[in-house]
CSV table of C-alpha atoms in Angstrom, one decimal:
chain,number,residue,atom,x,y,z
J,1,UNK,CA,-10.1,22.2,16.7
J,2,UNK,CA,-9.4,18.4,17.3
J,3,UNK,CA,-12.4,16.8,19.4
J,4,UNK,CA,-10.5,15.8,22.9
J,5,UNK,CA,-12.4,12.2,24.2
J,6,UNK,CA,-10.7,10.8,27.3
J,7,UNK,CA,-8.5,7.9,27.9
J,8,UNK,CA,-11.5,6.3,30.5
J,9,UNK,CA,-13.9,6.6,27.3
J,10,UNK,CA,-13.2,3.3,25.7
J,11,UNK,CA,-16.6,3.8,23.8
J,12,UNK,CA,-15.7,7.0,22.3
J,13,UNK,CA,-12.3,5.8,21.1
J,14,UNK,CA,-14.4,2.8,19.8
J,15,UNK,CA,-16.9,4.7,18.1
J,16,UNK,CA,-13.8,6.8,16.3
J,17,UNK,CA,-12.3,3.3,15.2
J,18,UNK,CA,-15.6,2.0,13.5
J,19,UNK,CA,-16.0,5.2,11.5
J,20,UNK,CA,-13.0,4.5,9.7
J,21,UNK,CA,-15.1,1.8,8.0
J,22,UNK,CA,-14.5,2.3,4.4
J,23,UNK,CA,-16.9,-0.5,2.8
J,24,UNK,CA,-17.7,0.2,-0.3
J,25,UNK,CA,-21.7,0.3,-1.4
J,26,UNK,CA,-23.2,-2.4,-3.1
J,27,UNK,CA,-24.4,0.4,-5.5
J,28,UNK,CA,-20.8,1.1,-6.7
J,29,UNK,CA,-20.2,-2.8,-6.7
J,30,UNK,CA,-23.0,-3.2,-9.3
J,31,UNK,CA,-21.7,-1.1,-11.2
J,32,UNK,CA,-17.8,-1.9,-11.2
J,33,UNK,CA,-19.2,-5.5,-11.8
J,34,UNK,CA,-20.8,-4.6,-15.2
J,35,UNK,CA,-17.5,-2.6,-16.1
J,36,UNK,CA,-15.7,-6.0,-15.6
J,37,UNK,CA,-17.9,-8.0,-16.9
J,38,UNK,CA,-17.9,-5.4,-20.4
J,39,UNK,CA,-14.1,-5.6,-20.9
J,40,UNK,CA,-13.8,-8.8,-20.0
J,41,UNK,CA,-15.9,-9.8,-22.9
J,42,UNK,CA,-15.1,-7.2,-24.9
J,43,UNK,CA,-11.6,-6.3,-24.3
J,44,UNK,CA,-10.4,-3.1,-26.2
J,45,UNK,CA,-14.0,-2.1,-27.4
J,46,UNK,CA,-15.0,-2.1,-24.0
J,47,UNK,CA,-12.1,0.2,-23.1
J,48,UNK,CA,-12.5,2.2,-26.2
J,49,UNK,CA,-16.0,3.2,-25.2
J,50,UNK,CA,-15.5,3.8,-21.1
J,51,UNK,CA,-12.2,6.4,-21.9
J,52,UNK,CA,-14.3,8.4,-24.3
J,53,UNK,CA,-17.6,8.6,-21.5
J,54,UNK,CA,-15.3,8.9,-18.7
J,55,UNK,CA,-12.3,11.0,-19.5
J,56,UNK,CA,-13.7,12.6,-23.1
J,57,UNK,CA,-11.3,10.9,-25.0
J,58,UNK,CA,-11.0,9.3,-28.3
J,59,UNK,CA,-7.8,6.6,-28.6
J,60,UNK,CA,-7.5,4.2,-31.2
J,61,UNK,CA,-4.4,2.8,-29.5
J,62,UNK,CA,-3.8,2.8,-25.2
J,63,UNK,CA,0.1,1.5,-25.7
J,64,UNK,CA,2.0,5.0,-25.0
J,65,UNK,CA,5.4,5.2,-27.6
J,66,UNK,CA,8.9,5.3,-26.1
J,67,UNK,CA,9.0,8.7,-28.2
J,68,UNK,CA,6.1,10.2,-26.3
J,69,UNK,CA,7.0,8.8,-22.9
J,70,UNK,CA,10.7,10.8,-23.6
J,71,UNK,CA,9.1,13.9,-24.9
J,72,UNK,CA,6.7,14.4,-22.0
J,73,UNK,CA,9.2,13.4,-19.6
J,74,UNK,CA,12.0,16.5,-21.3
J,75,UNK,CA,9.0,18.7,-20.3
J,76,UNK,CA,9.7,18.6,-17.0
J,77,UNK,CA,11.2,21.1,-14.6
J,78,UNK,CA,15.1,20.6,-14.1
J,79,UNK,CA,14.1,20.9,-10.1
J,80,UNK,CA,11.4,18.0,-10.2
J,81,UNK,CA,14.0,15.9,-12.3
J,82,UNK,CA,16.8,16.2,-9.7
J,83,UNK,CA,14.4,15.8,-6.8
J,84,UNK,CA,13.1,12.5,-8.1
J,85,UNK,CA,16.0,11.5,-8.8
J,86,UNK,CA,17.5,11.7,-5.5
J,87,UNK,CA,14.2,10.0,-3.7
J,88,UNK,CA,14.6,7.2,-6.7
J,89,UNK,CA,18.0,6.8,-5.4
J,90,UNK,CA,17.2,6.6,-1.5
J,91,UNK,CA,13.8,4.3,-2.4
J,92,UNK,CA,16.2,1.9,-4.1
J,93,UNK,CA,18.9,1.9,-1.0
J,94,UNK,CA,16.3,1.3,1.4
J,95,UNK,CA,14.6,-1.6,-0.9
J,96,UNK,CA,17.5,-3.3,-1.9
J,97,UNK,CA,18.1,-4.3,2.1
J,98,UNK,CA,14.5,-6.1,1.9
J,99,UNK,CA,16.0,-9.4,-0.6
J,100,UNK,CA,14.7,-12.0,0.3
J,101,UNK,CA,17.0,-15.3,-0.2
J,102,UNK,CA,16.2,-18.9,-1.7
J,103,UNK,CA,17.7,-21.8,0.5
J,104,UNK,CA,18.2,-25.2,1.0
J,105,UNK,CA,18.2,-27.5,4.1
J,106,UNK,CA,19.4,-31.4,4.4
J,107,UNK,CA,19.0,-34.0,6.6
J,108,UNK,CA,20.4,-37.8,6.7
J,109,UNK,CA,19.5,-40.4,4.5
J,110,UNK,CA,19.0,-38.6,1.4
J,111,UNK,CA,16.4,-35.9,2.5
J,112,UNK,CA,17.1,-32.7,1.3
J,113,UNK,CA,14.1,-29.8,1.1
J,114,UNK,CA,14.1,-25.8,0.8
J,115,UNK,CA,12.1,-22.5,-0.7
J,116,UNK,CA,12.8,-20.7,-4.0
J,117,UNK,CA,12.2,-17.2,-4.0
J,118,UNK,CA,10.6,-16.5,-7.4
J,119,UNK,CA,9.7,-13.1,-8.8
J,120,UNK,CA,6.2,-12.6,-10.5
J,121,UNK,CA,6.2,-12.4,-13.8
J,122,UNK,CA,3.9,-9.2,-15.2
J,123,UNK,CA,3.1,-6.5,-12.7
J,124,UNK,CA,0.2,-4.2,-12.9
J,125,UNK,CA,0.6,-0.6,-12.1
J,126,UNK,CA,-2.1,1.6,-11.5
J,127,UNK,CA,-1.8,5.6,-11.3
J,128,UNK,CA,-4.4,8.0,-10.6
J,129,UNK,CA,-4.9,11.1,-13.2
J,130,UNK,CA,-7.2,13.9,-13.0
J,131,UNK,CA,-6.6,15.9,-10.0
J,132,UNK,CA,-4.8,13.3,-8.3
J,133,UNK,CA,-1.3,12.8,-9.9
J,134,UNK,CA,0.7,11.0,-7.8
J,135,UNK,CA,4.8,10.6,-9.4
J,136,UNK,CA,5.6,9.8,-6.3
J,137,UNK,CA,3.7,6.7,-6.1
J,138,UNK,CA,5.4,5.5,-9.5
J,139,UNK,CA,8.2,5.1,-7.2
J,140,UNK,CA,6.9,3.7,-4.5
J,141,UNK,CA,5.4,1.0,-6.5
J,142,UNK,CA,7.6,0.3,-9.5
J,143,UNK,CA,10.9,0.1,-7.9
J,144,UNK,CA,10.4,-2.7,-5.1
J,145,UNK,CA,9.1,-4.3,-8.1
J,146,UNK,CA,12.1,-3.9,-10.7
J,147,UNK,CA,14.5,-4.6,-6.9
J,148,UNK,CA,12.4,-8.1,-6.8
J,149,UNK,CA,12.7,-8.9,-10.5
J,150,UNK,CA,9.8,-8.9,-12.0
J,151,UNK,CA,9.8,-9.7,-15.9
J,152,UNK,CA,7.3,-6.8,-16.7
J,153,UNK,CA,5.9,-3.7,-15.3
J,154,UNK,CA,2.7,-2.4,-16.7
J,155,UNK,CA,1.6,0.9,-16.0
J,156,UNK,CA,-1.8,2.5,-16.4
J,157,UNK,CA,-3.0,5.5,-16.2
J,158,UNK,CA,-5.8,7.7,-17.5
J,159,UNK,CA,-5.1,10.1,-20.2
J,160,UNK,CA,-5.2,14.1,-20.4
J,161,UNK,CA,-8.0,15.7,-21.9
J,162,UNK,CA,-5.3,15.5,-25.3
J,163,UNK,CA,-5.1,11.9,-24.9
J,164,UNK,CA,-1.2,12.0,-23.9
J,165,UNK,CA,0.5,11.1,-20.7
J,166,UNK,CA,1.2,13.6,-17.9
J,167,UNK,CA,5.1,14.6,-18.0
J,168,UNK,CA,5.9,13.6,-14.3
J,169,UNK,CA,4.3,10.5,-14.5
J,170,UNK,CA,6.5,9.3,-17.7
J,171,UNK,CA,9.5,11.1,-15.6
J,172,UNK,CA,8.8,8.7,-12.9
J,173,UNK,CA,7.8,5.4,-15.3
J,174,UNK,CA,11.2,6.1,-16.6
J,175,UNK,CA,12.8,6.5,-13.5
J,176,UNK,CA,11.3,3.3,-12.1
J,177,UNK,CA,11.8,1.4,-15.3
J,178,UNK,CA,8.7,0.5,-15.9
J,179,UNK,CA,8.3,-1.4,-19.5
J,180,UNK,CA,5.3,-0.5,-21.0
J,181,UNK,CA,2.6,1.9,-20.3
J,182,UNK,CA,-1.3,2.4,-21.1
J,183,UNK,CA,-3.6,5.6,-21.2
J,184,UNK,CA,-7.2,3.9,-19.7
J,185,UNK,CA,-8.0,4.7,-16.1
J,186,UNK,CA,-11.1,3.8,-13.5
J,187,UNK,CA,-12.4,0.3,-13.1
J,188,UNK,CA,-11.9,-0.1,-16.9
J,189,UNK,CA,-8.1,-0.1,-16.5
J,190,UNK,CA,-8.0,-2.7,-13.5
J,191,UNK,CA,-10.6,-5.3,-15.3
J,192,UNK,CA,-8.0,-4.8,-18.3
J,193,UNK,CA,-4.9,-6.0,-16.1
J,194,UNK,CA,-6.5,-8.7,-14.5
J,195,UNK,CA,-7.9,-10.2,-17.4
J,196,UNK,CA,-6.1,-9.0,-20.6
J,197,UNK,CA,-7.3,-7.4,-23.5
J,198,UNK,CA,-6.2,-7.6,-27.1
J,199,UNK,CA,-3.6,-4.9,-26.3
J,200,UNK,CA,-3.0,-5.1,-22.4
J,201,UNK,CA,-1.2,-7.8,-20.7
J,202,UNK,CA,-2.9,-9.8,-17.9
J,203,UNK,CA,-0.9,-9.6,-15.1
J,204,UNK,CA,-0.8,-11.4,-12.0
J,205,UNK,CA,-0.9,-8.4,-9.5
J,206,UNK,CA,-1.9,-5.0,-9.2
J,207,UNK,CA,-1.0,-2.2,-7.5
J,208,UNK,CA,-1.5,1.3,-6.8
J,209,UNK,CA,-4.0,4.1,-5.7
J,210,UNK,CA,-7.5,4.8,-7.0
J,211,UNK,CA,-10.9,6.2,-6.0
J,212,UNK,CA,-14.1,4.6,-4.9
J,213,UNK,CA,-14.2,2.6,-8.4
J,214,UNK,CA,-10.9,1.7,-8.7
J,215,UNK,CA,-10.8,0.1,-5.1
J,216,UNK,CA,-14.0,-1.9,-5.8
J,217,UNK,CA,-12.7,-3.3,-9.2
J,218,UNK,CA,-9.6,-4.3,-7.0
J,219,UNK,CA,-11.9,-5.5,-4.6
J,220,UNK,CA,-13.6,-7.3,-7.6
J,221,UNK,CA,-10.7,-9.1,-9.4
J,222,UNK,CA,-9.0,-10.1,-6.1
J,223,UNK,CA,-8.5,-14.1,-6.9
J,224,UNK,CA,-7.9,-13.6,-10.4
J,225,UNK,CA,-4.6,-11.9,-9.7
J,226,UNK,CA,-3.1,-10.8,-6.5
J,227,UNK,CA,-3.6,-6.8,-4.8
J,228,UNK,CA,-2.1,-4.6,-3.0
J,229,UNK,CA,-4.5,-3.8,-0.3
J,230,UNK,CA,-7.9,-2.0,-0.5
J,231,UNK,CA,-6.9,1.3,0.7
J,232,UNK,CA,-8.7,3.7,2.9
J,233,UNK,CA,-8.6,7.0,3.9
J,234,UNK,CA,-5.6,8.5,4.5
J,235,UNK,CA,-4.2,8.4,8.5
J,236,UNK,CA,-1.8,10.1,10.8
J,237,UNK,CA,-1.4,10.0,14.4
J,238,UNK,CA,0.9,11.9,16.0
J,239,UNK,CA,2.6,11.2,19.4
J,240,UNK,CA,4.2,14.5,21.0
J,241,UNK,CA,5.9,15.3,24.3
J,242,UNK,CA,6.2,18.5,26.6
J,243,UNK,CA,9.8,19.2,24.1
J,244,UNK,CA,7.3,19.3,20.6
J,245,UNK,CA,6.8,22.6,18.5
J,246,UNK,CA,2.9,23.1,18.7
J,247,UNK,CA,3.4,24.6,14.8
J,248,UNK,CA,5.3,21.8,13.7
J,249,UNK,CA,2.5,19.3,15.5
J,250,UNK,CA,-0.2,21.4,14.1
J,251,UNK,CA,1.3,21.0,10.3
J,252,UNK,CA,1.7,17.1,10.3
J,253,UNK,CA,-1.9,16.7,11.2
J,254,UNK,CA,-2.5,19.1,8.3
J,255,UNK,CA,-0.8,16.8,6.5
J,256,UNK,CA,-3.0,14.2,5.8
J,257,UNK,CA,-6.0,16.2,6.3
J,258,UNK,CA,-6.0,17.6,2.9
J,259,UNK,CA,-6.1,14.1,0.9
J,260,UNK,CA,-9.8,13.3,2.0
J,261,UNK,CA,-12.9,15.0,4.3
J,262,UNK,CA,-13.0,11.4,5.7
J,263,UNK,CA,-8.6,11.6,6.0
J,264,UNK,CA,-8.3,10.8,10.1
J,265,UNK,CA,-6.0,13.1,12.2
J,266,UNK,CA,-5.2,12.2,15.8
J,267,UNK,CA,-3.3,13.9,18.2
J,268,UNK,CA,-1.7,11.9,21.6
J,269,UNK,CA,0.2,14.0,24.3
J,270,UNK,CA,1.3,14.1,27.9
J,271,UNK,CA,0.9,18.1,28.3
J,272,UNK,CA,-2.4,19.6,27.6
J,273,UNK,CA,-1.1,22.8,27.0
J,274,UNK,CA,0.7,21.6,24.5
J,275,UNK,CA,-2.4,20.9,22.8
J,276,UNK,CA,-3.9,23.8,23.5
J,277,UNK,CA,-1.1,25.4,21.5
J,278,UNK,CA,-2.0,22.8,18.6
J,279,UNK,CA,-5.6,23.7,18.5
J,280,UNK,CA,-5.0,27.4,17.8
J,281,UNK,CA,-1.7,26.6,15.6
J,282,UNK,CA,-4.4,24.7,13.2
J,283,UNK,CA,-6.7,27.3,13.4
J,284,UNK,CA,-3.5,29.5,12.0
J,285,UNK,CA,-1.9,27.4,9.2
J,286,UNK,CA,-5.8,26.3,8.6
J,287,UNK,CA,-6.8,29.9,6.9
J,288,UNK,CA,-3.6,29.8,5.1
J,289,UNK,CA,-4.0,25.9,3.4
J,290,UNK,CA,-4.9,26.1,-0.1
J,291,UNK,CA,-7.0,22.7,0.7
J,292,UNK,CA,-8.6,24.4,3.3
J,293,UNK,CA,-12.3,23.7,3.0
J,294,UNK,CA,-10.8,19.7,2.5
J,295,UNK,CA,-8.5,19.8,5.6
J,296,UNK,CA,-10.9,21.5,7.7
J,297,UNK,CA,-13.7,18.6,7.2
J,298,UNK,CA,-11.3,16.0,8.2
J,299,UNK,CA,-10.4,17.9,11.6
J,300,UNK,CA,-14.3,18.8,12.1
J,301,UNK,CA,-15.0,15.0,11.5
J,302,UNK,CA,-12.4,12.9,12.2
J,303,UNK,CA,-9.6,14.9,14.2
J,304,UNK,CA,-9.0,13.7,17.6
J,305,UNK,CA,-6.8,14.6,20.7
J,306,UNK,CA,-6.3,12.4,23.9
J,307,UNK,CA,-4.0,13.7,26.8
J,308,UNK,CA,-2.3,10.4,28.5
J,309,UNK,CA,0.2,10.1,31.8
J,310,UNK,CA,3.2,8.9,29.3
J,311,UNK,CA,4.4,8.9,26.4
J,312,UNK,CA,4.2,5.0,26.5
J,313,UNK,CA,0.9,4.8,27.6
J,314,UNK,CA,0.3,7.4,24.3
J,315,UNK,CA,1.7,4.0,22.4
J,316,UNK,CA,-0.3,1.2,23.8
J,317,UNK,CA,-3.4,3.9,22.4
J,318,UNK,CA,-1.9,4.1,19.2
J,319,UNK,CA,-1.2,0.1,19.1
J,320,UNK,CA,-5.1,-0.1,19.6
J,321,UNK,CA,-6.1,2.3,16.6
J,322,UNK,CA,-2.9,0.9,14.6
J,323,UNK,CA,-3.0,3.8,12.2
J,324,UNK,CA,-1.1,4.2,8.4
J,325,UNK,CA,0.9,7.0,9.6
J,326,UNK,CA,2.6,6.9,13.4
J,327,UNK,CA,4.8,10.1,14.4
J,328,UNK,CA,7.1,9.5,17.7
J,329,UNK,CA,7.6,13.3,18.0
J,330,UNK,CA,9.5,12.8,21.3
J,331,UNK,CA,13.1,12.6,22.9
J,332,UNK,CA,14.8,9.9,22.4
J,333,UNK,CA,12.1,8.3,19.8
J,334,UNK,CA,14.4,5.2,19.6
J,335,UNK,CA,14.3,3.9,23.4
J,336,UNK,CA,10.4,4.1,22.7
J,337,UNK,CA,10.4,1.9,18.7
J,338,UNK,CA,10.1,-1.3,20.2
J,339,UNK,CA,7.1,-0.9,22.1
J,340,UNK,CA,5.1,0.5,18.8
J,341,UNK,CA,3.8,-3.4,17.4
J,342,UNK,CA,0.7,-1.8,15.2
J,343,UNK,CA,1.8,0.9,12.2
J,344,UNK,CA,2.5,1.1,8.8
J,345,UNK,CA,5.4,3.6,8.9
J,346,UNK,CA,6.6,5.0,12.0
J,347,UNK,CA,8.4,8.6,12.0
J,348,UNK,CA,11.5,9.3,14.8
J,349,UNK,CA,11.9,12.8,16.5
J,350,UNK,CA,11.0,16.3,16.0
J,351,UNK,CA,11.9,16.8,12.3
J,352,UNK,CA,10.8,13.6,10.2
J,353,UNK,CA,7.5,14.7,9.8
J,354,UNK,CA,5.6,12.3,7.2
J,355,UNK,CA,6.0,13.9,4.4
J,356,UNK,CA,9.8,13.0,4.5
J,357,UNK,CA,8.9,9.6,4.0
J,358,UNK,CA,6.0,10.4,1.5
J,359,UNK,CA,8.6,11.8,-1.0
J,360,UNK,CA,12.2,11.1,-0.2
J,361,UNK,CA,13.4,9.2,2.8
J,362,UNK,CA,13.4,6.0,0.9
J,363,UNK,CA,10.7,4.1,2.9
J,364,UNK,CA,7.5,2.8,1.5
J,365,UNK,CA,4.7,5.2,1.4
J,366,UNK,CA,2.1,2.8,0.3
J,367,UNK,CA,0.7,1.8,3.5
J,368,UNK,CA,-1.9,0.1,5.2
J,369,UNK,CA,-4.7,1.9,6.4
J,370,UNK,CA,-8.1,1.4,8.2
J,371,UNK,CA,-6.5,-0.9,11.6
J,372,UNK,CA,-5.3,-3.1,8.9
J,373,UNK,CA,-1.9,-2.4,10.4
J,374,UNK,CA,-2.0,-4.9,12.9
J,375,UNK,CA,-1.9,-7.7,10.6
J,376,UNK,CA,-0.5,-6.1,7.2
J,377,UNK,CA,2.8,-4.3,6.2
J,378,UNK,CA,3.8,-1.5,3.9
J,379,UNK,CA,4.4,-2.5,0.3
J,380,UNK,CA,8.0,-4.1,-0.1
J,381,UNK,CA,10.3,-6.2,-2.5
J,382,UNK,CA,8.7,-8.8,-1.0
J,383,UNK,CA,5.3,-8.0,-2.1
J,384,UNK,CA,6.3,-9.0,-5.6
J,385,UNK,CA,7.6,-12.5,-4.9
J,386,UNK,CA,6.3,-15.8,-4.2
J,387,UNK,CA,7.9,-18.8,-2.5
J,388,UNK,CA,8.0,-22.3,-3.8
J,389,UNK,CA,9.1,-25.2,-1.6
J,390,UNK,CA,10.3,-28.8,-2.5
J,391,UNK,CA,11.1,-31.9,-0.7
J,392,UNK,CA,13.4,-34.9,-1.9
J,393,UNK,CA,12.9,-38.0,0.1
J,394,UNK,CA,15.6,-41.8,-1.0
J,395,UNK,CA,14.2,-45.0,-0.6
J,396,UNK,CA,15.8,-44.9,2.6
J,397,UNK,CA,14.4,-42.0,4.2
J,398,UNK,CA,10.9,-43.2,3.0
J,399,UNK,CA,11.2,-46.8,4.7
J,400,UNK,CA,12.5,-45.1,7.9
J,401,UNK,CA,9.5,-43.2,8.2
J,402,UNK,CA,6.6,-44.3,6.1
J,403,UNK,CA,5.0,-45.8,9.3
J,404,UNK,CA,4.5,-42.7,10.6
J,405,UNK,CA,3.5,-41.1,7.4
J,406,UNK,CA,0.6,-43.7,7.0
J,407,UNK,CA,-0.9,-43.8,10.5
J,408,UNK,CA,-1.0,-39.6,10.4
J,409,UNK,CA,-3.2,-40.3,6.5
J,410,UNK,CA,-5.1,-42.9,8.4
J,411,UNK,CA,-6.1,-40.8,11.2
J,412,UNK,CA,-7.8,-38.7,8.6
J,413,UNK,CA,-9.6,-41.4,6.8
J,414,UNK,CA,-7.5,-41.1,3.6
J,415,UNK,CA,-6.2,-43.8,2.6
J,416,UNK,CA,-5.1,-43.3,-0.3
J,417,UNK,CA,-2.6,-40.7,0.8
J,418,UNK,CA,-1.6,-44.1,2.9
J,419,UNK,CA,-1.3,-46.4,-0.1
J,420,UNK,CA,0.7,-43.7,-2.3
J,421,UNK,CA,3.4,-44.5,0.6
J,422,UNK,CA,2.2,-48.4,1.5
J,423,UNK,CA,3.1,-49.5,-2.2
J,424,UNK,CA,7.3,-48.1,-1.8
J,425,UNK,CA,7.5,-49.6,1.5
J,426,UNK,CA,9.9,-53.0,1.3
């Protein structure tokens, strides 16, 4: 059962937002630290040793064979191939429309200035193995990447227990086009990429999922190439009005409750017994859920339900807990989009529940998550470019207004920056 708080309880709804705090203990920092530190100095020795004490593998070489990436991918069902295909092919429509363009701008006497747009060169791709496997993700993350031009995706991954690479993860490298991948996983994997090793490429960002010690090695490295986010658990929030099936309610929040105990479902309506009909629809499709003993921590924990006047006073609530996940599951859902300023993905009417976009839509599922939403955006094309500017100033230009160049240098007490123009003036 979701734990109702009321709208006047600003403390409660306060108290919900600061247990999302996901900081990660100094304990697992120490550690991470020294598992950076090792590869770093050590390179593929270091990696060597950490796959054989962490995943019980022996590899003498982490570069996976175009051979072995085909024949793990033919192992795959003909169902799986088709349906990743298809959410390949809406991820890249949707993508495509994100371009960003290079331009140029000119002025009189000679000034001319603009932005390049300028993909990054080597991308880092982490994947999570064990019982996480994630295909999907492959996706999300290569393909913005191949859209913005990158010269080089690297994917890692940890190996199975035989040392090869899961079939719908090569299914999916393929897919995405990624160009080479590795079998190391865990913190290991993310010191390799940011730093190189004899047989890994340093890249100059990384993306992707990972536990507790792949988010702190993230953490860790963040300076000495770019990340994605530090990601929290996972978040939904659902918005629903008098018209809203309680069952189809009842199985968003589900959802997103079986990724993590600490995964945060939240429920906002304008007819209580509407949620009265959720609470005993999750009781329902609760005993049923394979993940039950998961799904049924996060509701205990973190579920929570607040009945509002309107639906758009249900927004300006989920504007203050900006949450990954945002589900409009109302009439009309469009009249209502523009007042929504705080979510990572936002999900229109009665039928696009979040999984749509998880898989297949074609919109980003890596997403921000922890509040982080009111200042962050989903992963894009533009996530793997950089802009560069330049300026072009004539003789001209510069005497017009060097004057005012030197006073603004001045006025901070640098005058050098003053004689740099001082010694082109006439």
């Amino acid at each position: 059962m979701l734990r109702e708080i009321r709208k006047t309880e600003t403390k409660q709804l306060r108290a919900y937002l600061d247990s999302r705090n996901t900081d990660i203990s100094s304990d697992v920092l120490l550690k991470v630290n020294e598992i950076i530190r090792d590869v770093k100095e050590n390179g593929d020795d270091a990696l060597r040793r950490y796959t054989k004490d962490f995943d019980g593998v022996e590899l003498s070489s982490f570069r996976v064979s175009q051979k072995d990436i085909d024949n793990a991918a033919s192992q795959c069902k003909k169902e799986f191939v088709t349906a990743m295909e298809k959410a390949a092919h809406n991820i890249i429509a949707f993508h495509e429309r994100q371009k960003m363009n290079s331009y140029l701008m000119e002025k009189k006497d000679g000034v001319y200035m603009g932005e390049r747009v300028i993909p990054l060169a080597v991308v880092g791709i982490y994947v999570p193995g064990g019982r996480a496997q994630y295909p999907s993700s492959v996706l999300m993350n290569a393909l913005p990447a191949k859209i913005a031009g990158v010269d080089r995706i690297v994917m890692v991954t940890p190996p199975a227990k035989d040392g090869t690479i899961r079939p719908e993860i090569a299914l999916a490298a393929k897919l995405a086009g990624v160009d080479e991948i590795y079998t190391v996983g865990g913190a290991q994997a993310i010191a390799a990429l940011a730093f190189g090793t004899q047989s890994i490429p340093k890249v100059d960002k990384i993306t992707g999922p990972g536990n507790i010690y792949v988010a702190a090695a993230k953490k860790l490295v963040y300076g000495i190439c770019d990340i994605d986010m530090i990601a929290g658990p996972s978040e939904i929030l659902v918005i629903a009005d008098e018209g809203a099936n309680p069952s189809y309610v009842a199985a968003d929040l589900l959802s997103q409750a079986e990724h993590d105990p600490m995964a945060s479902a939240i429920f906002l309506t304008v007819d209580r017994s509407l949620l009265d009909a959720v609470n005993i629809e999750l009781d329902k499709q609760l005993a049923k859920l394979p993940k039950q003993e998961i799904a049924s921590a996060s509701i205990r924990d973190y579920g929570t339900a607040i009945v509002c006047d309107t639906v758009e006073e249900c927004i300006d609530f989920a504007n203050a807990i900006a949450p990954e996940h945002l589900e409009l599951m109302v009439r009309e859902p469009m009249a209502k989009l523009n007042r929504v300023r705080n979510a990572g993905s936002v999900f229109l009417g009665y039928y696009t529940c979040e999984s749509v976009g998880d898989y297949f839509g074609g919109t980003n599922h890596v997403l921000p998550t922890g509040g982080t939403a009111r200042f962050s955006s989903a992963l894009g094309v533009d996530a793997f470019l950089k802009r560069s500017c330049y300026l072009h100033y004539s003789e001209t230009a510069l005497q017009n207004d060097g004057e005012h160049i030197m006073v603004l240098a001045e006025e901070e007490d640098l005058a050098g920056h003053a004689q740099a123009v001082r010694v082109r003036m006439k």
